[in-house]
Amino acid sequence: MTMGIRGKLFLVSMGLIASALMVSDLFLTSSLDRNLTDRMSADLGVRAGLAEQTISQEAQTLKPNADRKWQELAVELGLRSKARITVISLDGKVLGDSGLDEKGLANVENHKERPEVKEALTRGHGTSIRYSTTVEQRMMYVAVPFFHQGGQAGVVRIALPLSQVDRAVKDLRKILVVASLLALGVAGLIATLATRRISRTLRQLAETAGRMVSGELGERTHTAGHDEIATLGKSLDHLAANLSKTLDQLRTERDLLGDILGGMQEGVLVLDAKSRVIHANPALRAMLLLGADIISKPLLDVIRNADLVEILGEARENKTTATGEVELSGIKPKRLLVQAAPLQGDTGNLLMVLVDVTQLRQLESIRKDFVANASHELRTPVASLRSAAETLRGAMNDPEASLMFLEMIERNAGRLHQLVEDLLDLSRIESKEFRLQMEDLNLTAFADQMVHAYARLAQDKAIQMEVISAAPGIMARADRRALEQVVGNLLDNAIKYCPSAAKIQIQVETQGERCRISVSDTGPGIPPQHLPRLFERFYRVDASRSRELGGTGLGLAIVKHLVEAMRGTVTVESDPGKGSTFSFTLPKAIS
């Protein structure tokens, strides 16, 4: 079980107080023992001096072997001084001892080696404290030499038990124990109250800090005072305020960066040092048809392309920006312009920006094809005109030849005129200069009018044309002039490319909120590989036959742009050898 701060503070407080009481006990008892023994030593020294005077006087009449007299003198001095008196000769023999009888005196050991005796003989005064085996208690001994005929005759030693000192020390220790217990009780109560208050404040700080960690940065400790805990609480409040401000700034910057990356048309990809995906913006996912589970995956598991790996390797190796284009195959083949550069710092992260240039490259290809096709389309009639004019100059006197060359000039001039008109129409449509006048049109009646207008061309090739309408009055919202050009181009192409005795149908129907017009024929059809580019400028399935039939190569491009200008869509379906169907939709008329 983990001990809380309150318990730790209480134990520390009790430990400090107990240690202080123990030190106090040791100091006081040792001081009292030392003080009492010093006082006793001084008192015994006075008594020993008085005893020495008496013994020195008596030593003039006593002989060293007068044991009985020495014993009597020791007993008498012991009664006077109220202490134990021992008379010791120079050779260490105990001559008399007030604490022993004659039998005990005879058996007492030599005292020559007693420390107080040796010290008294050498220094004139000796003191010693030790445990006496004779009386079985701690004793203090004070010894001084006595004299006979001007010289040392022996040593008189006075001794008292230290029982009073021990008793005083023991009583003091009892008092100290009781006082210590009382002090510990009072101190424990105070420590409990203090630690409870401190622990409560610290617990509140910990709870507030925990809520701050969980994200509630608006929490505050509201601590008062000027101590360290109050300073800690104020520091936590200040830290939370700064952290909240910093997080708000980071959120703002993150949201701004997210909005920027989310609104970019370019794909942005960030890789770590191991080429794993860290970030991919929505444009990149949409561009490469990727899901949201690509994060933390290796790049090669997301995009498999050798050219891309080479660009990344160059950027990492040279630590600089590397640029290149890569081709990506798949459901929607793409051509991407890739720019890779290492991010600042030593993280090893790499930033990649991918721009979809598929449409740009297609436009460049269309532009090149347009220039080449337009040049070619213009070259043929211009060459024919120059050739006919030069030949006509030398055949002025031949009416038949002159008429033939004039017809050639007229035909090629008409072809040039039609080409220029188609180019101008296409240019006006794309630049929004072709103003539409939208109105409600009856598509069934309109289809009948268009069949009637092209009836003569169809009759020349014995082609049968008919209108099939799902209802007699299908109304659409369209521009009549544009619609005439769209249906006219489709009928003209069908008549040109269909063989004799073919059949052409114009079908009018509704599809939900839109109307649908289809021009179907039973001609040669169009191979599938040509269908995706059929509405491009100057694109021809059979270029030689188209020029032979006098087409400009812009009709279907004009059809597509006009239909889209009227908020419709155009499609083509074809079965080689069986025929083709060109269909487009228009919005229904406003009822």
PDB file of N, CA and C in Angstrom, residues 477-568:
ATOM      1  N   ARG A 477     -35.662  23.529 -73.019  1.00  0.00           N
ATOM      2  CA  ARG A 477     -35.127  24.887 -72.915  1.00  0.00           C
ATOM      3  C   ARG A 477     -33.813  24.924 -73.669  1.00  0.00           C
ATOM      4  N   ALA A 478     -33.780  25.676 -74.815  1.00  0.00           N
ATOM      5  CA  ALA A 478     -32.578  25.654 -75.653  1.00  0.00           C
ATOM      6  C   ALA A 478     -32.538  26.915 -76.524  1.00  0.00           C
ATOM      7  N   ASP A 479     -31.370  27.115 -77.165  1.00  0.00           N
ATOM      8  CA  ASP A 479     -31.191  28.186 -78.151  1.00  0.00           C
ATOM      9  C   ASP A 479     -31.420  27.577 -79.534  1.00  0.00           C
ATOM     10  N   ARG A 480     -32.376  28.124 -80.296  1.00  0.00           N
ATOM     11  CA  ARG A 480     -32.731  27.543 -81.579  1.00  0.00           C
ATOM     12  C   ARG A 480     -31.541  27.500 -82.529  1.00  0.00           C
ATOM     13  N   ARG A 481     -30.814  28.611 -82.645  1.00  0.00           N
ATOM     14  CA  ARG A 481     -29.702  28.673 -83.596  1.00  0.00           C
ATOM     15  C   ARG A 481     -28.639  27.641 -83.232  1.00  0.00           C
ATOM     16  N   ALA A 482     -28.308  27.531 -81.934  1.00  0.00           N
ATOM     17  CA  ALA A 482     -27.310  26.547 -81.504  1.00  0.00           C
ATOM     18  C   ALA A 482     -27.809  25.131 -81.726  1.00  0.00           C
ATOM     19  N   LEU A 483     -29.103  24.900 -81.435  1.00  0.00           N
ATOM     20  CA  LEU A 483     -29.655  23.561 -81.598  1.00  0.00           C
ATOM     21  C   LEU A 483     -29.662  23.156 -83.073  1.00  0.00           C
ATOM     22  N   GLU A 484     -29.939  24.126 -83.961  1.00  0.00           N
ATOM     23  CA  GLU A 484     -29.894  23.835 -85.396  1.00  0.00           C
ATOM     24  C   GLU A 484     -28.477  23.431 -85.818  1.00  0.00           C
ATOM     25  N   GLN A 485     -27.471  24.131 -85.263  1.00  0.00           N
ATOM     26  CA  GLN A 485     -26.088  23.810 -85.624  1.00  0.00           C
ATOM     27  C   GLN A 485     -25.694  22.434 -85.094  1.00  0.00           C
ATOM     28  N   VAL A 486     -26.151  22.088 -83.888  1.00  0.00           N
ATOM     29  CA  VAL A 486     -25.808  20.790 -83.289  1.00  0.00           C
ATOM     30  C   VAL A 486     -26.435  19.666 -84.106  1.00  0.00           C
ATOM     31  N   VAL A 487     -27.760  19.698 -84.290  1.00  0.00           N
ATOM     32  CA  VAL A 487     -28.445  18.620 -85.014  1.00  0.00           C
ATOM     33  C   VAL A 487     -28.007  18.610 -86.478  1.00  0.00           C
ATOM     34  N   GLY A 488     -27.790  19.816 -87.064  1.00  0.00           N
ATOM     35  CA  GLY A 488     -27.335  19.871 -88.455  1.00  0.00           C
ATOM     36  C   GLY A 488     -25.994  19.188 -88.641  1.00  0.00           C
ATOM     37  N   ASN A 489     -25.039  19.422 -87.714  1.00  0.00           N
ATOM     38  CA  ASN A 489     -23.729  18.758 -87.809  1.00  0.00           C
ATOM     39  C   ASN A 489     -23.860  17.249 -87.693  1.00  0.00           C
ATOM     40  N   LEU A 490     -24.710  16.785 -86.768  1.00  0.00           N
ATOM     41  CA  LEU A 490     -24.873  15.343 -86.579  1.00  0.00           C
ATOM     42  C   LEU A 490     -25.532  14.704 -87.807  1.00  0.00           C
ATOM     43  N   LEU A 491     -26.558  15.374 -88.381  1.00  0.00           N
ATOM     44  CA  LEU A 491     -27.201  14.837 -89.583  1.00  0.00           C
ATOM     45  C   LEU A 491     -26.266  14.881 -90.780  1.00  0.00           C
ATOM     46  N   ASP A 492     -25.497  15.976 -90.906  1.00  0.00           N
ATOM     47  CA  ASP A 492     -24.562  16.104 -92.023  1.00  0.00           C
ATOM     48  C   ASP A 492     -23.517  14.999 -91.991  1.00  0.00           C
ATOM     49  N   ASN A 493     -22.965  14.736 -90.773  1.00  0.00           N
ATOM     50  CA  ASN A 493     -21.972  13.652 -90.639  1.00  0.00           C
ATOM     51  C   ASN A 493     -22.599  12.299 -90.963  1.00  0.00           C
ATOM     52  N   ALA A 494     -23.816  12.062 -90.471  1.00  0.00           N
ATOM     53  CA  ALA A 494     -24.471  10.770 -90.727  1.00  0.00           C
ATOM     54  C   ALA A 494     -24.694  10.556 -92.220  1.00  0.00           C
ATOM     55  N   ILE A 495     -25.163  11.606 -92.905  1.00  0.00           N
ATOM     56  CA  ILE A 495     -25.406  11.479 -94.354  1.00  0.00           C
ATOM     57  C   ILE A 495     -24.103  11.272 -95.105  1.00  0.00           C
ATOM     58  N   LYS A 496     -23.030  12.005 -94.702  1.00  0.00           N
ATOM     59  CA  LYS A 496     -21.741  11.907 -95.400  1.00  0.00           C
ATOM     60  C   LYS A 496     -21.160  10.503 -95.301  1.00  0.00           C
ATOM     61  N   TYR A 497     -21.185   9.939 -94.088  1.00  0.00           N
ATOM     62  CA  TYR A 497     -20.444   8.690 -93.859  1.00  0.00           C
ATOM     63  C   TYR A 497     -21.295   7.439 -94.071  1.00  0.00           C
ATOM     64  N   CYS A 498     -22.631   7.576 -94.150  1.00  0.00           N
ATOM     65  CA  CYS A 498     -23.466   6.392 -94.366  1.00  0.00           C
ATOM     66  C   CYS A 498     -23.441   6.003 -95.854  1.00  0.00           C
ATOM     67  N   PRO A 499     -23.481   4.733 -96.130  1.00  0.00           N
ATOM     68  CA  PRO A 499     -23.582   4.298 -97.530  1.00  0.00           C
ATOM     69  C   PRO A 499     -25.003   4.516 -98.054  1.00  0.00           C
ATOM     70  N   SER A 500     -25.182   4.299 -99.348  1.00  0.00           N
ATOM     71  CA  SER A 500     -26.508   4.442 -99.967  1.00  0.00           C
ATOM     72  C   SER A 500     -27.481   3.449 -99.338  1.00  0.00           C
ATOM     73  N   ALA A 501     -28.750   3.876 -99.268  1.00  0.00           N
ATOM     74  CA  ALA A 501     -29.839   3.047 -98.740  1.00  0.00           C
ATOM     75  C   ALA A 501     -29.720   2.803 -97.244  1.00  0.00           C
ATOM     76  N   ALA A 502     -28.927   3.635 -96.574  1.00  0.00           N
ATOM     77  CA  ALA A 502     -28.821   3.525 -95.118  1.00  0.00           C
ATOM     78  C   ALA A 502     -30.059   4.156 -94.472  1.00  0.00           C
ATOM     79  N   LYS A 503     -30.103   4.083 -93.153  1.00  0.00           N
ATOM     80  CA  LYS A 503     -31.250   4.595 -92.438  1.00  0.00           C
ATOM     81  C   LYS A 503     -30.765   5.480 -91.284  1.00  0.00           C
ATOM     82  N   ILE A 504     -31.413   6.656 -91.129  1.00  0.00           N
ATOM     83  CA  ILE A 504     -31.074   7.599 -90.046  1.00  0.00           C
ATOM     84  C   ILE A 504     -32.346   7.894 -89.267  1.00  0.00           C
ATOM     85  N   GLN A 505     -32.221   7.827 -87.909  1.00  0.00           N
ATOM     86  CA  GLN A 505     -33.356   8.099 -87.040  1.00  0.00           C
ATOM     87  C   GLN A 505     -33.010   9.218 -86.066  1.00  0.00           C
ATOM     88  N   ILE A 506     -33.989  10.130 -85.851  1.00  0.00           N
ATOM     89  CA  ILE A 506     -33.872  11.132 -84.783  1.00  0.00           C
ATOM     90  C   ILE A 506     -34.912  10.761 -83.738  1.00  0.00           C
ATOM     91  N   GLN A 507     -34.428  10.424 -82.560  1.00  0.00           N
ATOM     92  CA  GLN A 507     -35.324   9.993 -81.493  1.00  0.00           C
ATOM     93  C   GLN A 507     -35.379  11.074 -80.421  1.00  0.00           C
ATOM     94  N   VAL A 508     -36.593  11.441 -80.015  1.00  0.00           N
ATOM     95  CA  VAL A 508     -36.809  12.460 -78.977  1.00  0.00           C
ATOM     96  C   VAL A 508     -37.545  11.812 -77.818  1.00  0.00           C
ATOM     97  N   GLU A 509     -37.008  12.010 -76.576  1.00  0.00           N
ATOM     98  CA  GLU A 509     -37.616  11.399 -75.400  1.00  0.00           C
ATOM     99  C   GLU A 509     -37.262  12.224 -74.159  1.00  0.00           C
ATOM    100  N   THR A 510     -37.897  11.898 -73.072  1.00  0.00           N
ATOM    101  CA  THR A 510     -37.608  12.578 -71.799  1.00  0.00           C
ATOM    102  C   THR A 510     -36.937  11.600 -70.839  1.00  0.00           C
ATOM    103  N   GLN A 511     -36.055  12.172 -69.977  1.00  0.00           N
ATOM    104  CA  GLN A 511     -35.380  11.379 -68.940  1.00  0.00           C
ATOM    105  C   GLN A 511     -35.402  12.191 -67.650  1.00  0.00           C
ATOM    106  N   GLY A 512     -36.412  11.979 -66.840  1.00  0.00           N
ATOM    107  CA  GLY A 512     -36.538  12.734 -65.599  1.00  0.00           C
ATOM    108  C   GLY A 512     -36.774  14.211 -65.869  1.00  0.00           C
ATOM    109  N   GLU A 513     -35.848  15.056 -65.421  1.00  0.00           N
ATOM    110  CA  GLU A 513     -35.954  16.498 -65.605  1.00  0.00           C
ATOM    111  C   GLU A 513     -35.252  16.964 -66.865  1.00  0.00           C
ATOM    112  N   ARG A 514     -34.869  16.045 -67.758  1.00  0.00           N
ATOM    113  CA  ARG A 514     -34.136  16.429 -68.956  1.00  0.00           C
ATOM    114  C   ARG A 514     -34.783  15.786 -70.189  1.00  0.00           C
ATOM    115  N   CYS A 515     -34.469  16.399 -71.340  1.00  0.00           N
ATOM    116  CA  CYS A 515     -34.896  15.850 -72.633  1.00  0.00           C
ATOM    117  C   CYS A 515     -33.684  15.259 -73.335  1.00  0.00           C
ATOM    118  N   ARG A 516     -33.924  14.248 -74.137  1.00  0.00           N
ATOM    119  CA  ARG A 516     -32.817  13.563 -74.814  1.00  0.00           C
ATOM    120  C   ARG A 516     -33.129  13.451 -76.305  1.00  0.00           C
ATOM    121  N   ILE A 517     -32.144  13.863 -77.135  1.00  0.00           N
ATOM    122  CA  ILE A 517     -32.236  13.738 -78.591  1.00  0.00           C
ATOM    123  C   ILE A 517     -31.111  12.831 -79.059  1.00  0.00           C
ATOM    124  N   SER A 518     -31.434  11.804 -79.841  1.00  0.00           N
ATOM    125  CA  SER A 518     -30.441  10.861 -80.345  1.00  0.00           C
ATOM    126  C   SER A 518     -30.518  10.819 -81.870  1.00  0.00           C
ATOM    127  N   VAL A 519     -29.339  10.846 -82.516  1.00  0.00           N
ATOM    128  CA  VAL A 519     -29.240  10.708 -83.972  1.00  0.00           C
ATOM    129  C   VAL A 519     -28.530   9.388 -84.239  1.00  0.00           C
ATOM    130  N   SER A 520     -29.261   8.426 -84.753  1.00  0.00           N
ATOM    131  CA  SER A 520     -28.718   7.081 -84.996  1.00  0.00           C
ATOM    132  C   SER A 520     -28.630   6.822 -86.497  1.00  0.00           C
ATOM    133  N   ASP A 521     -27.619   6.063 -86.897  1.00  0.00           N
ATOM    134  CA  ASP A 521     -27.482   5.690 -88.313  1.00  0.00           C
ATOM    135  C   ASP A 521     -27.067   4.238 -88.405  1.00  0.00           C
ATOM    136  N   THR A 522     -27.171   3.709 -89.595  1.00  0.00           N
ATOM    137  CA  THR A 522     -26.775   2.321 -89.853  1.00  0.00           C
ATOM    138  C   THR A 522     -25.518   2.291 -90.715  1.00  0.00           C
ATOM    139  N   GLY A 523     -24.630   3.288 -90.435  1.00  0.00           N
ATOM    140  CA  GLY A 523     -23.410   3.406 -91.219  1.00  0.00           C
ATOM    141  C   GLY A 523     -22.328   2.452 -90.779  1.00  0.00           C
ATOM    142  N   PRO A 524     -21.076   2.729 -91.132  1.00  0.00           N
ATOM    143  CA  PRO A 524     -19.959   1.802 -90.853  1.00  0.00           C
ATOM    144  C   PRO A 524     -19.590   1.717 -89.381  1.00  0.00           C
ATOM    145  N   GLY A 525     -20.028   2.679 -88.564  1.00  0.00           N
ATOM    146  CA  GLY A 525     -19.660   2.648 -87.149  1.00  0.00           C
ATOM    147  C   GLY A 525     -18.261   3.195 -86.904  1.00  0.00           C
ATOM    148  N   ILE A 526     -17.896   3.279 -85.627  1.00  0.00           N
ATOM    149  CA  ILE A 526     -16.597   3.854 -85.230  1.00  0.00           C
ATOM    150  C   ILE A 526     -15.895   2.854 -84.329  1.00  0.00           C
ATOM    151  N   PRO A 527     -14.621   2.538 -84.608  1.00  0.00           N
ATOM    152  CA  PRO A 527     -13.867   1.622 -83.738  1.00  0.00           C
ATOM    153  C   PRO A 527     -13.790   2.179 -82.313  1.00  0.00           C
ATOM    154  N   PRO A 528     -13.819   1.330 -81.295  1.00  0.00           N
ATOM    155  CA  PRO A 528     -13.849   1.789 -79.885  1.00  0.00           C
ATOM    156  C   PRO A 528     -12.673   2.680 -79.502  1.00  0.00           C
ATOM    157  N   GLN A 529     -11.478   2.453 -80.072  1.00  0.00           N
ATOM    158  CA  GLN A 529     -10.315   3.228 -79.650  1.00  0.00           C
ATOM    159  C   GLN A 529     -10.414   4.695 -80.037  1.00  0.00           C
ATOM    160  N   HIS A 530     -11.303   5.017 -80.979  1.00  0.00           N
ATOM    161  CA  HIS A 530     -11.429   6.415 -81.415  1.00  0.00           C
ATOM    162  C   HIS A 530     -12.480   7.193 -80.621  1.00  0.00           C
ATOM    163  N   LEU A 531     -13.343   6.494 -79.905  1.00  0.00           N
ATOM    164  CA  LEU A 531     -14.461   7.166 -79.231  1.00  0.00           C
ATOM    165  C   LEU A 531     -14.035   8.210 -78.193  1.00  0.00           C
ATOM    166  N   PRO A 532     -13.011   7.967 -77.360  1.00  0.00           N
ATOM    167  CA  PRO A 532     -12.654   8.968 -76.344  1.00  0.00           C
ATOM    168  C   PRO A 532     -12.204  10.308 -76.933  1.00  0.00           C
ATOM    169  N   ARG A 533     -11.648  10.309 -78.163  1.00  0.00           N
ATOM    170  CA  ARG A 533     -11.104  11.557 -78.731  1.00  0.00           C
ATOM    171  C   ARG A 533     -11.975  12.106 -79.859  1.00  0.00           C
ATOM    172  N   LEU A 534     -13.165  11.574 -80.000  1.00  0.00           N
ATOM    173  CA  LEU A 534     -13.989  11.906 -81.147  1.00  0.00           C
ATOM    174  C   LEU A 534     -14.393  13.378 -81.175  1.00  0.00           C
ATOM    175  N   PHE A 535     -14.499  14.023 -79.991  1.00  0.00           N
ATOM    176  CA  PHE A 535     -14.969  15.406 -79.931  1.00  0.00           C
ATOM    177  C   PHE A 535     -13.814  16.408 -79.865  1.00  0.00           C
ATOM    178  N   GLU A 536     -12.572  15.951 -80.102  1.00  0.00           N
ATOM    179  CA  GLU A 536     -11.443  16.865 -80.146  1.00  0.00           C
ATOM    180  C   GLU A 536     -11.399  17.579 -81.499  1.00  0.00           C
ATOM    181  N   ARG A 537     -10.785  18.757 -81.496  1.00  0.00           N
ATOM    182  CA  ARG A 537     -10.663  19.522 -82.733  1.00  0.00           C
ATOM    183  C   ARG A 537      -9.808  18.765 -83.753  1.00  0.00           C
ATOM    184  N   PHE A 538     -10.298  18.716 -84.995  1.00  0.00           N
ATOM    185  CA  PHE A 538      -9.572  18.147 -86.132  1.00  0.00           C
ATOM    186  C   PHE A 538      -9.318  16.654 -86.009  1.00  0.00           C
ATOM    187  N   TYR A 539      -9.905  16.012 -84.971  1.00  0.00           N
ATOM    188  CA  TYR A 539      -9.677  14.566 -84.855  1.00  0.00           C
ATOM    189  C   TYR A 539     -10.582  13.841 -85.853  1.00  0.00           C
ATOM    190  N   ARG A 540      -9.974  12.939 -86.621  1.00  0.00           N
ATOM    191  CA  ARG A 540     -10.715  12.184 -87.636  1.00  0.00           C
ATOM    192  C   ARG A 540     -10.427  10.705 -87.469  1.00  0.00           C
ATOM    193  N   VAL A 541     -11.479   9.920 -87.631  1.00  0.00           N
ATOM    194  CA  VAL A 541     -11.297   8.459 -87.613  1.00  0.00           C
ATOM    195  C   VAL A 541     -10.586   8.025 -88.882  1.00  0.00           C
ATOM    196  N   ASP A 542     -11.020   8.546 -90.029  1.00  0.00           N
ATOM    197  CA  ASP A 542     -10.383   8.259 -91.321  1.00  0.00           C
ATOM    198  C   ASP A 542     -10.089   9.608 -91.971  1.00  0.00           C
ATOM    199  N   ALA A 543      -8.850  10.084 -91.775  1.00  0.00           N
ATOM    200  CA  ALA A 543      -8.502  11.440 -92.209  1.00  0.00           C
ATOM    201  C   ALA A 543      -8.656  11.614 -93.720  1.00  0.00           C
ATOM    202  N   SER A 544      -8.203  10.632 -94.504  1.00  0.00           N
ATOM    203  CA  SER A 544      -8.241  10.781 -95.969  1.00  0.00           C
ATOM    204  C   SER A 544      -9.681  10.857 -96.474  1.00  0.00           C
ATOM    205  N   ARG A 545     -10.569  10.036 -95.906  1.00  0.00           N
ATOM    206  CA  ARG A 545     -11.958  10.040 -96.348  1.00  0.00           C
ATOM    207  C   ARG A 545     -12.667  11.323 -95.907  1.00  0.00           C
ATOM    208  N   SER A 546     -12.301  11.848 -94.731  1.00  0.00           N
ATOM    209  CA  SER A 546     -12.925  13.074 -94.248  1.00  0.00           C
ATOM    210  C   SER A 546     -12.597  14.240 -95.160  1.00  0.00           C
ATOM    211  N   ARG A 547     -11.347  14.329 -95.570  1.00  0.00           N
ATOM    212  CA  ARG A 547     -10.973  15.437 -96.464  1.00  0.00           C
ATOM    213  C   ARG A 547     -11.637  15.275 -97.830  1.00  0.00           C
ATOM    214  N   GLU A 548     -11.747  14.028 -98.231  1.00  0.00           N
ATOM    215  CA  GLU A 548     -12.389  13.764 -99.523  1.00  0.00           C
ATOM    216  C   GLU A 548     -13.852  14.211 -99.498  1.00  0.00           C
ATOM    217  N   LEU A 549     -14.497  14.039 -98.303  1.00  0.00           N
ATOM    218  CA  LEU A 549     -15.903  14.416 -98.181  1.00  0.00           C
ATOM    219  C   LEU A 549     -16.080  15.898 -97.830  1.00  0.00           C
ATOM    220  N   GLY A 550     -14.970  16.593 -97.609  1.00  0.00           N
ATOM    221  CA  GLY A 550     -15.031  18.032 -97.398  1.00  0.00           C
ATOM    222  C   GLY A 550     -15.265  18.454 -95.965  1.00  0.00           C
ATOM    223  N   GLY A 551     -15.019  17.597 -95.007  1.00  0.00           N
ATOM    224  CA  GLY A 551     -15.215  17.980 -93.612  1.00  0.00           C
ATOM    225  C   GLY A 551     -14.057  18.813 -93.076  1.00  0.00           C
ATOM    226  N   THR A 552     -14.360  19.683 -92.107  1.00  0.00           N
ATOM    227  CA  THR A 552     -13.308  20.542 -91.518  1.00  0.00           C
ATOM    228  C   THR A 552     -12.675  19.900 -90.283  1.00  0.00           C
ATOM    229  N   GLY A 553     -13.312  18.898 -89.699  1.00  0.00           N
ATOM    230  CA  GLY A 553     -12.777  18.275 -88.484  1.00  0.00           C
ATOM    231  C   GLY A 553     -13.134  19.021 -87.218  1.00  0.00           C
ATOM    232  N   LEU A 554     -14.000  20.060 -87.325  1.00  0.00           N
ATOM    233  CA  LEU A 554     -14.375  20.850 -86.153  1.00  0.00           C
ATOM    234  C   LEU A 554     -15.838  20.668 -85.766  1.00  0.00           C
ATOM    235  N   GLY A 555     -16.600  19.943 -86.579  1.00  0.00           N
ATOM    236  CA  GLY A 555     -18.043  19.833 -86.342  1.00  0.00           C
ATOM    237  C   GLY A 555     -18.399  19.258 -84.993  1.00  0.00           C
ATOM    238  N   LEU A 556     -17.809  18.129 -84.634  1.00  0.00           N
ATOM    239  CA  LEU A 556     -18.155  17.501 -83.359  1.00  0.00           C
ATOM    240  C   LEU A 556     -17.650  18.300 -82.167  1.00  0.00           C
ATOM    241  N   ALA A 557     -16.510  18.993 -82.321  1.00  0.00           N
ATOM    242  CA  ALA A 557     -16.032  19.861 -81.239  1.00  0.00           C
ATOM    243  C   ALA A 557     -17.030  20.985 -80.988  1.00  0.00           C
ATOM    244  N   ILE A 558     -17.588  21.558 -82.098  1.00  0.00           N
ATOM    245  CA  ILE A 558     -18.598  22.607 -81.969  1.00  0.00           C
ATOM    246  C   ILE A 558     -19.857  22.050 -81.318  1.00  0.00           C
ATOM    247  N   VAL A 559     -20.247  20.827 -81.689  1.00  0.00           N
ATOM    248  CA  VAL A 559     -21.412  20.174 -81.087  1.00  0.00           C
ATOM    249  C   VAL A 559     -21.250  20.068 -79.578  1.00  0.00           C
ATOM    250  N   LYS A 560     -20.104  19.577 -79.146  1.00  0.00           N
ATOM    251  CA  LYS A 560     -19.853  19.379 -77.710  1.00  0.00           C
ATOM    252  C   LYS A 560     -19.930  20.701 -76.951  1.00  0.00           C
ATOM    253  N   HIS A 561     -19.274  21.748 -77.475  1.00  0.00           N
ATOM    254  CA  HIS A 561     -19.247  23.028 -76.769  1.00  0.00           C
ATOM    255  C   HIS A 561     -20.624  23.679 -76.727  1.00  0.00           C
ATOM    256  N   LEU A 562     -21.386  23.564 -77.816  1.00  0.00           N
ATOM    257  CA  LEU A 562     -22.717  24.168 -77.837  1.00  0.00           C
ATOM    258  C   LEU A 562     -23.668  23.457 -76.877  1.00  0.00           C
ATOM    259  N   VAL A 563     -23.616  22.122 -76.837  1.00  0.00           N
ATOM    260  CA  VAL A 563     -24.471  21.368 -75.920  1.00  0.00           C
ATOM    261  C   VAL A 563     -24.138  21.719 -74.473  1.00  0.00           C
ATOM    262  N   GLU A 564     -22.859  21.785 -74.156  1.00  0.00           N
ATOM    263  CA  GLU A 564     -22.464  22.125 -72.784  1.00  0.00           C
ATOM    264  C   GLU A 564     -22.854  23.555 -72.449  1.00  0.00           C
ATOM    265  N   ALA A 565     -22.818  24.461 -73.458  1.00  0.00           N
ATOM    266  CA  ALA A 565     -23.250  25.840 -73.211  1.00  0.00           C
ATOM    267  C   ALA A 565     -24.730  25.900 -72.876  1.00  0.00           C
ATOM    268  N   MET A 566     -25.508  24.956 -73.414  1.00  0.00           N
ATOM    269  CA  MET A 566     -26.944  24.901 -73.101  1.00  0.00           C
ATOM    270  C   MET A 566     -27.225  24.014 -71.891  1.00  0.00           C
ATOM    271  N   ARG A 567     -26.188  23.752 -71.092  1.00  0.00           N
ATOM    272  CA  ARG A 567     -26.284  22.967 -69.851  1.00  0.00           C
ATOM    273  C   ARG A 567     -26.711  21.533 -70.118  1.00  0.00           C
ATOM    274  N   GLY A 568     -26.121  20.942 -71.157  1.00  0.00           N
ATOM    275  CA  GLY A 568     -26.396  19.550 -71.487  1.00  0.00           C
ATOM    276  C   GLY A 568     -25.118  18.749 -71.595  1.00  0.00           C
TER     277      GLY A 568
END
